[in-house]
Amino acid sequence: DTEVTQTPKHLVMGMTNKKSLKCEQHMGHRAMYWYKQKAKKPPELMFVYSYEKLSINESVPSRFSPECPNSSLLNLHLHALQPEDSALYLCASSQPGIGAYEQYFGPGTRLTVT
Amino acid sequence: GQQVMQIPQYQHVQEGEDFTTYCNSSTTLSNIQWYKQRPGGHPVFLIQLVKSGEVKKQKRLTFQFGEAKKNSSLHITATQTTDVGTYFCAYRDNYGQNFVFGPGTRLSVLP
């Protein structure tokens, strides 16, 4: 199974709402990632979890809060977002470590902040 | 960190024509990966290259890693409408944690 699943597919939220994005993989990968992608731009790394521990936080505002409950699951908790946070949020997984392992991406959650 | 550039930014071709996109780095890369993202879709891994001068083929796609490991190319022979999308090169940094994506080349194929 080489699939990464993400829910929901679409999300519209107001600036005062709290919501969560979910990601799941069953490939045994021990590195999981959150990316933000704006239209016509490359994916922009937000967070990296390696062996369920946060290893990279690319200066992301605190209104984004990641969580890795176990090796298969990754959540992104959203609170008090701004309209400029509207984007496609992609989850990915790979093997951790220095080797050139590829990433497998989920279909993404298209987020609109009103 | 290291940045990679891609050229061209956009390419419009007639179906059946060839297409090439280039990925360039100012520093030596330990690896290069290529991803394709269809319109409305998500990035899908195509290939990875790790050796100097490496060439890999997948049907009509040919991938190359430069001798100095500072550049890479993706060549598509006889494009089809199914080739439409954005092609990203990416590399994994030396710490193994971070993937860095190039800005991408958007390919459109006119039938």
PDB file of C-alpha atoms in Angstrom:
ATOM      1  CA  ASP A   1       0.000   0.000   0.000  1.00  0.00           C
ATOM      2  CA  THR A   2       1.681   3.216  -1.166  1.00  0.00           C
ATOM      3  CA  GLU A   3      -1.138   5.514  -0.213  1.00  0.00           C
ATOM      4  CA  VAL A   4      -1.205   8.535   2.023  1.00  0.00           C
ATOM      5  CA  THR A   5      -4.715   9.631   2.942  1.00  0.00           C
ATOM      6  CA  GLN A   6      -5.797  13.067   4.082  1.00  0.00           C
ATOM      7  CA  THR A   7      -9.061  14.356   5.495  1.00  0.00           C
ATOM      8  CA  PRO A   8     -10.955  16.492   4.839  1.00  0.00           C
ATOM      9  CA  LYS A   9     -10.464  17.146   1.113  1.00  0.00           C
ATOM     10  CA  HIS A  10     -11.871  20.643   1.421  1.00  0.00           C
ATOM     11  CA  LEU A  11     -12.266  22.898   4.436  1.00  0.00           C
ATOM     12  CA  VAL A  12     -13.752  26.350   4.779  1.00  0.00           C
ATOM     13  CA  MET A  13     -13.238  28.005   8.122  1.00  0.00           C
ATOM     14  CA  GLY A  14     -13.648  31.396   9.693  1.00  0.00           C
ATOM     15  CA  MET A  15     -10.818  33.212  11.392  1.00  0.00           C
ATOM     16  CA  THR A  16     -12.119  32.339  14.854  1.00  0.00           C
ATOM     17  CA  ASN A  17     -12.627  28.624  14.198  1.00  0.00           C
ATOM     18  CA  LYS A  18     -10.577  25.686  15.405  1.00  0.00           C
ATOM     19  CA  LYS A  19     -10.184  22.778  13.017  1.00  0.00           C
ATOM     20  CA  SER A  20      -7.827  19.872  12.425  1.00  0.00           C
ATOM     21  CA  LEU A  21      -6.368  18.267   9.327  1.00  0.00           C
ATOM     22  CA  LYS A  22      -5.600  14.558   9.442  1.00  0.00           C
ATOM     23  CA  CYS A  23      -3.101  12.404   7.580  1.00  0.00           C
ATOM     24  CA  GLU A  24      -2.519   8.655   7.663  1.00  0.00           C
ATOM     25  CA  GLN A  25      -0.049   6.278   6.036  1.00  0.00           C
ATOM     26  CA  HIS A  26       0.525   2.544   6.403  1.00  0.00           C
ATOM     27  CA  MET A  27       3.820   2.182   4.555  1.00  0.00           C
ATOM     28  CA  GLY A  28       5.863   1.927   7.729  1.00  0.00           C
ATOM     29  CA  HIS A  29       7.487   5.292   7.046  1.00  0.00           C
ATOM     30  CA  ARG A  30       8.940   6.930  10.130  1.00  0.00           C
ATOM     31  CA  ALA A  31       9.171  10.473   8.708  1.00  0.00           C
ATOM     32  CA  MET A  32       6.078  12.546   8.045  1.00  0.00           C
ATOM     33  CA  TYR A  33       5.766  16.056   6.697  1.00  0.00           C
ATOM     34  CA  TRP A  34       3.344  18.949   6.419  1.00  0.00           C
ATOM     35  CA  TYR A  35       3.666  21.241   3.423  1.00  0.00           C
ATOM     36  CA  LYS A  36       1.774  24.355   2.401  1.00  0.00           C
ATOM     37  CA  GLN A  37       1.317  24.999  -1.306  1.00  0.00           C
ATOM     38  CA  LYS A  38      -0.003  28.194  -2.806  1.00  0.00           C
ATOM     39  CA  ALA A  39      -1.238  28.282  -6.379  1.00  0.00           C
ATOM     40  CA  LYS A  40       1.524  28.019  -8.987  1.00  0.00           C
ATOM     41  CA  LYS A  41       4.184  27.618  -6.298  1.00  0.00           C
ATOM     42  CA  PRO A  42       6.210  24.633  -5.072  1.00  0.00           C
ATOM     43  CA  PRO A  43       5.350  22.885  -1.811  1.00  0.00           C
ATOM     44  CA  GLU A  44       6.741  24.803   1.150  1.00  0.00           C
ATOM     45  CA  LEU A  45       7.870  22.713   4.103  1.00  0.00           C
ATOM     46  CA  MET A  46       6.178  23.483   7.424  1.00  0.00           C
ATOM     47  CA  PHE A  47       6.960  20.622   9.803  1.00  0.00           C
ATOM     48  CA  VAL A  48       8.910  17.368   9.844  1.00  0.00           C
ATOM     49  CA  TYR A  49       8.362  14.520  12.265  1.00  0.00           C
ATOM     50  CA  SER A  50      11.010  11.841  12.484  1.00  0.00           C
ATOM     51  CA  TYR A  51      10.263   8.803  14.644  1.00  0.00           C
ATOM     52  CA  GLU A  52       7.227  10.639  16.012  1.00  0.00           C
ATOM     53  CA  LYS A  53       9.325  13.565  17.224  1.00  0.00           C
ATOM     54  CA  LEU A  54       9.180  17.050  15.778  1.00  0.00           C
ATOM     55  CA  SER A  55      12.525  17.614  14.133  1.00  0.00           C
ATOM     56  CA  ILE A  56      11.930  20.626  11.916  1.00  0.00           C
ATOM     57  CA  ASN A  57       9.619  23.588  12.374  1.00  0.00           C
ATOM     58  CA  GLU A  58      10.232  26.021   9.555  1.00  0.00           C
ATOM     59  CA  SER A  59       9.303  29.189  11.477  1.00  0.00           C
ATOM     60  CA  VAL A  60       5.622  28.465  11.153  1.00  0.00           C
ATOM     61  CA  PRO A  61       3.220  30.714  13.120  1.00  0.00           C
ATOM     62  CA  SER A  62       1.834  29.231  16.317  1.00  0.00           C
ATOM     63  CA  ARG A  63      -1.689  29.234  14.895  1.00  0.00           C
ATOM     64  CA  PHE A  64      -0.538  25.998  13.207  1.00  0.00           C
ATOM     65  CA  SER A  65       0.079  23.201  15.705  1.00  0.00           C
ATOM     66  CA  PRO A  66       1.263  19.778  14.532  1.00  0.00           C
ATOM     67  CA  GLU A  67       0.771  16.516  16.355  1.00  0.00           C
ATOM     68  CA  CYS A  68       2.023  13.010  15.656  1.00  0.00           C
ATOM     69  CA  PRO A  69       0.018  10.583  17.835  1.00  0.00           C
ATOM     70  CA  ASN A  70       1.763   7.513  16.421  1.00  0.00           C
ATOM     71  CA  SER A  71       3.930   6.422  13.513  1.00  0.00           C
ATOM     72  CA  SER A  72       0.966   6.233  11.102  1.00  0.00           C
ATOM     73  CA  LEU A  73      -0.892   9.424  11.959  1.00  0.00           C
ATOM     74  CA  LEU A  74      -0.166  13.113  11.605  1.00  0.00           C
ATOM     75  CA  ASN A  75      -2.478  15.966  12.535  1.00  0.00           C
ATOM     76  CA  LEU A  76      -2.349  19.689  11.953  1.00  0.00           C
ATOM     77  CA  HIS A  77      -4.420  21.747  14.358  1.00  0.00           C
ATOM     78  CA  LEU A  78      -5.570  25.122  13.086  1.00  0.00           C
ATOM     79  CA  HIS A  79      -6.675  28.057  15.207  1.00  0.00           C
ATOM     80  CA  ALA A  80      -7.278  31.732  14.479  1.00  0.00           C
ATOM     81  CA  LEU A  81      -6.067  31.496  10.895  1.00  0.00           C
ATOM     82  CA  GLN A  82      -5.770  34.427   8.524  1.00  0.00           C
ATOM     83  CA  PRO A  83      -7.115  34.651   4.959  1.00  0.00           C
ATOM     84  CA  GLU A  84      -3.543  34.418   3.635  1.00  0.00           C
ATOM     85  CA  ASP A  85      -3.352  30.922   5.147  1.00  0.00           C
ATOM     86  CA  SER A  86      -5.717  29.712   2.442  1.00  0.00           C
ATOM     87  CA  ALA A  87      -3.784  27.107   0.466  1.00  0.00           C
ATOM     88  CA  LEU A  88      -3.437  23.421  -0.314  1.00  0.00           C
ATOM     89  CA  TYR A  89      -2.019  21.579   2.703  1.00  0.00           C
ATOM     90  CA  LEU A  90      -0.120  18.466   1.764  1.00  0.00           C
ATOM     91  CA  CYS A  91       0.981  15.629   3.973  1.00  0.00           C
ATOM     92  CA  ALA A  92       3.850  13.382   2.908  1.00  0.00           C
ATOM     93  CA  SER A  93       5.797  10.472   4.296  1.00  0.00           C
ATOM     94  CA  SER A  94       9.142   8.850   3.625  1.00  0.00           C
ATOM     95  CA  GLN A  95      11.823   6.800   5.240  1.00  0.00           C
ATOM     96  CA  PRO A  96      13.882   8.978   7.568  1.00  0.00           C
ATOM     97  CA  GLY A  97      17.631   9.298   7.423  1.00  0.00           C
ATOM     98  CA  ILE A  98      20.275  10.520   5.021  1.00  0.00           C
ATOM     99  CA  GLY A  99      19.454   8.158   2.161  1.00  0.00           C
ATOM    100  CA  ALA A 100      17.742   9.581  -0.902  1.00  0.00           C
ATOM    101  CA  TYR A 101      14.308   8.211  -0.104  1.00  0.00           C
ATOM    102  CA  GLU A 102      11.359   9.491  -2.037  1.00  0.00           C
ATOM    103  CA  GLN A 103       8.314  11.113  -0.515  1.00  0.00           C
ATOM    104  CA  TYR A 104       4.781   9.940  -0.966  1.00  0.00           C
ATOM    105  CA  PHE A 105       2.218  12.724  -0.914  1.00  0.00           C
ATOM    106  CA  GLY A 106      -1.401  12.636   0.090  1.00  0.00           C
ATOM    107  CA  PRO A 107      -4.066  14.312  -2.075  1.00  0.00           C
ATOM    108  CA  GLY A 108      -4.083  17.366   0.172  1.00  0.00           C
ATOM    109  CA  THR A 109      -6.665  19.453   1.987  1.00  0.00           C
ATOM    110  CA  ARG A 110      -7.731  22.594   0.191  1.00  0.00           C
ATOM    111  CA  LEU A 111      -8.247  25.165   2.926  1.00  0.00           C
ATOM    112  CA  THR A 112     -10.132  28.422   2.550  1.00  0.00           C
ATOM    113  CA  VAL A 113     -10.092  30.913   5.419  1.00  0.00           C
ATOM    114  CA  THR A 114     -12.887  33.456   5.313  1.00  0.00           C
TER     115      THR A 114
ATOM    116  CA  GLY B   1      20.106  26.231   2.681  1.00  0.00           C
ATOM    117  CA  GLN B   2      20.870  25.348  -0.893  1.00  0.00           C
ATOM    118  CA  GLN B   3      18.431  26.487  -3.515  1.00  0.00           C
ATOM    119  CA  VAL B   4      17.676  24.969  -6.857  1.00  0.00           C
ATOM    120  CA  MET B   5      16.426  26.803  -9.902  1.00  0.00           C
ATOM    121  CA  GLN B   6      14.453  25.412 -12.795  1.00  0.00           C
ATOM    122  CA  ILE B   7      14.160  26.579 -16.360  1.00  0.00           C
ATOM    123  CA  PRO B   8      11.984  27.254 -18.154  1.00  0.00           C
ATOM    124  CA  GLN B   9       9.221  28.429 -15.850  1.00  0.00           C
ATOM    125  CA  TYR B  10       6.575  27.602 -18.477  1.00  0.00           C
ATOM    126  CA  GLN B  11       6.641  25.576 -21.669  1.00  0.00           C
ATOM    127  CA  HIS B  12       3.915  25.210 -24.257  1.00  0.00           C
ATOM    128  CA  VAL B  13       4.424  22.472 -26.811  1.00  0.00           C
ATOM    129  CA  GLN B  14       2.442  20.878 -29.584  1.00  0.00           C
ATOM    130  CA  GLU B  15       1.565  17.258 -28.945  1.00  0.00           C
ATOM    131  CA  GLY B  16       4.346  15.094 -30.354  1.00  0.00           C
ATOM    132  CA  GLU B  17       7.097  17.630 -29.724  1.00  0.00           C
ATOM    133  CA  ASP B  18       9.887  16.985 -27.268  1.00  0.00           C
ATOM    134  CA  PHE B  19      10.258  18.828 -23.951  1.00  0.00           C
ATOM    135  CA  THR B  20      13.164  19.393 -21.596  1.00  0.00           C
ATOM    136  CA  THR B  21      13.327  21.034 -18.183  1.00  0.00           C
ATOM    137  CA  TYR B  22      16.529  21.843 -16.347  1.00  0.00           C
ATOM    138  CA  CYS B  23      17.295  21.989 -12.647  1.00  0.00           C
ATOM    139  CA  ASN B  24      20.389  23.892 -11.512  1.00  0.00           C
ATOM    140  CA  SER B  25      22.130  24.273  -8.181  1.00  0.00           C
ATOM    141  CA  SER B  26      25.059  26.495  -7.231  1.00  0.00           C
ATOM    142  CA  THR B  27      26.394  23.756  -4.953  1.00  0.00           C
ATOM    143  CA  THR B  28      26.901  20.023  -5.243  1.00  0.00           C
ATOM    144  CA  LEU B  29      23.848  17.931  -4.444  1.00  0.00           C
ATOM    145  CA  SER B  30      23.974  14.448  -2.954  1.00  0.00           C
ATOM    146  CA  ASN B  31      20.763  13.483  -4.719  1.00  0.00           C
ATOM    147  CA  ILE B  32      18.068  14.839  -6.995  1.00  0.00           C
ATOM    148  CA  GLN B  33      14.477  13.759  -7.275  1.00  0.00           C
ATOM    149  CA  TRP B  34      11.792  14.595  -9.802  1.00  0.00           C
ATOM    150  CA  TYR B  35       8.080  14.923  -9.092  1.00  0.00           C
ATOM    151  CA  LYS B  36       5.100  15.569 -11.340  1.00  0.00           C
ATOM    152  CA  GLN B  37       2.005  17.424 -10.199  1.00  0.00           C
ATOM    153  CA  ARG B  38      -1.043  17.332 -12.429  1.00  0.00           C
ATOM    154  CA  PRO B  39      -3.425  20.320 -12.339  1.00  0.00           C
ATOM    155  CA  GLY B  40      -5.554  19.975  -9.201  1.00  0.00           C
ATOM    156  CA  GLY B  41      -3.448  17.060  -8.013  1.00  0.00           C
ATOM    157  CA  HIS B  42      -0.585  16.390  -5.662  1.00  0.00           C
ATOM    158  CA  PRO B  43       3.114  15.798  -6.343  1.00  0.00           C
ATOM    159  CA  VAL B  44       3.913  12.268  -7.459  1.00  0.00           C
ATOM    160  CA  PHE B  45       7.432  10.878  -7.265  1.00  0.00           C
ATOM    161  CA  LEU B  46       8.974  10.024 -10.635  1.00  0.00           C
ATOM    162  CA  ILE B  47      12.647   9.178 -10.097  1.00  0.00           C
ATOM    163  CA  GLN B  48      15.705   9.784  -7.983  1.00  0.00           C
ATOM    164  CA  LEU B  49      19.312  10.130  -9.097  1.00  0.00           C
ATOM    165  CA  VAL B  50      22.322   9.888  -6.822  1.00  0.00           C
ATOM    166  CA  LYS B  51      25.379   9.140  -8.978  1.00  0.00           C
ATOM    167  CA  SER B  52      27.437  11.590 -10.997  1.00  0.00           C
ATOM    168  CA  GLY B  53      26.485  11.377 -14.665  1.00  0.00           C
ATOM    169  CA  GLU B  54      23.603   9.024 -13.954  1.00  0.00           C
ATOM    170  CA  VAL B  55      20.974   8.560 -16.667  1.00  0.00           C
ATOM    171  CA  LYS B  56      17.669   6.810 -16.094  1.00  0.00           C
ATOM    172  CA  LYS B  57      14.814   6.185 -18.495  1.00  0.00           C
ATOM    173  CA  GLN B  58      11.128   5.607 -17.944  1.00  0.00           C
ATOM    174  CA  LYS B  59       9.399   4.989 -21.260  1.00  0.00           C
ATOM    175  CA  ARG B  60       9.409   8.441 -22.942  1.00  0.00           C
ATOM    176  CA  LEU B  61      11.073  10.179 -19.981  1.00  0.00           C
ATOM    177  CA  THR B  62      14.860  10.464 -19.654  1.00  0.00           C
ATOM    178  CA  PHE B  63      16.446  11.813 -16.475  1.00  0.00           C
ATOM    179  CA  GLN B  64      20.038  12.914 -16.160  1.00  0.00           C
ATOM    180  CA  PHE B  65      22.261  13.982 -13.251  1.00  0.00           C
ATOM    181  CA  GLY B  66      25.233  16.130 -14.209  1.00  0.00           C
ATOM    182  CA  GLU B  67      28.829  15.039 -13.810  1.00  0.00           C
ATOM    183  CA  ALA B  68      29.413  17.715 -11.178  1.00  0.00           C
ATOM    184  CA  LYS B  69      26.103  16.864  -9.469  1.00  0.00           C
ATOM    185  CA  LYS B  70      24.993  20.470  -9.735  1.00  0.00           C
ATOM    186  CA  ASN B  71      22.371  20.088 -12.409  1.00  0.00           C
ATOM    187  CA  SER B  72      19.778  17.677 -13.688  1.00  0.00           C
ATOM    188  CA  SER B  73      17.415  17.436 -16.612  1.00  0.00           C
ATOM    189  CA  LEU B  74      14.158  15.749 -17.507  1.00  0.00           C
ATOM    190  CA  HIS B  75      13.488  15.124 -21.173  1.00  0.00           C
ATOM    191  CA  ILE B  76      10.162  13.932 -22.535  1.00  0.00           C
ATOM    192  CA  THR B  77      10.117  12.521 -26.050  1.00  0.00           C
ATOM    193  CA  ALA B  78       6.996  12.977 -28.172  1.00  0.00           C
ATOM    194  CA  THR B  79       4.820  14.668 -25.569  1.00  0.00           C
ATOM    195  CA  GLN B  80       1.257  13.585 -25.013  1.00  0.00           C
ATOM    196  CA  THR B  81      -1.640  15.455 -23.405  1.00  0.00           C
ATOM    197  CA  THR B  82      -1.223  13.214 -20.364  1.00  0.00           C
ATOM    198  CA  ASP B  83       2.177  14.839 -19.760  1.00  0.00           C
ATOM    199  CA  VAL B  84       0.504  18.115 -18.783  1.00  0.00           C
ATOM    200  CA  GLY B  85       1.458  19.298 -15.311  1.00  0.00           C
ATOM    201  CA  THR B  86       4.196  20.900 -13.285  1.00  0.00           C
ATOM    202  CA  TYR B  87       7.516  19.117 -12.981  1.00  0.00           C
ATOM    203  CA  PHE B  88       9.490  19.779  -9.816  1.00  0.00           C
ATOM    204  CA  CYS B  89      13.036  18.813  -9.035  1.00  0.00           C
ATOM    205  CA  ALA B  90      13.823  18.369  -5.351  1.00  0.00           C
ATOM    206  CA  TYR B  91      16.676  17.224  -3.192  1.00  0.00           C
ATOM    207  CA  ARG B  92      17.062  15.886   0.275  1.00  0.00           C
ATOM    208  CA  ASP B  93      19.492  17.880   2.365  1.00  0.00           C
ATOM    209  CA  ASN B  94      22.593  16.384   3.933  1.00  0.00           C
ATOM    210  CA  TYR B  95      20.894  16.035   7.288  1.00  0.00           C
ATOM    211  CA  GLY B  96      18.268  13.853   5.663  1.00  0.00           C
ATOM    212  CA  GLN B  97      15.387  15.760   7.180  1.00  0.00           C
ATOM    213  CA  ASN B  98      14.474  18.409   4.713  1.00  0.00           C
ATOM    214  CA  PHE B  99      13.275  18.168   1.143  1.00  0.00           C
ATOM    215  CA  VAL B 100      13.852  21.314  -0.918  1.00  0.00           C
ATOM    216  CA  PHE B 101      11.775  21.800  -4.041  1.00  0.00           C
ATOM    217  CA  GLY B 102      12.641  23.827  -7.088  1.00  0.00           C
ATOM    218  CA  PRO B 103      10.065  26.326  -8.351  1.00  0.00           C
ATOM    219  CA  GLY B 104       8.833  23.906 -11.031  1.00  0.00           C
ATOM    220  CA  THR B 105       8.311  23.966 -14.789  1.00  0.00           C
ATOM    221  CA  ARG B 106       4.723  24.061 -15.956  1.00  0.00           C
ATOM    222  CA  LEU B 107       4.136  22.107 -19.146  1.00  0.00           C
ATOM    223  CA  SER B 108       1.106  22.498 -21.338  1.00  0.00           C
ATOM    224  CA  VAL B 109       0.577  20.271 -24.360  1.00  0.00           C
ATOM    225  CA  LEU B 110      -1.637  21.448 -27.195  1.00  0.00           C
ATOM    226  CA  PRO B 111      -3.473  18.628 -28.992  1.00  0.00           C
TER     227      PRO B 111
END
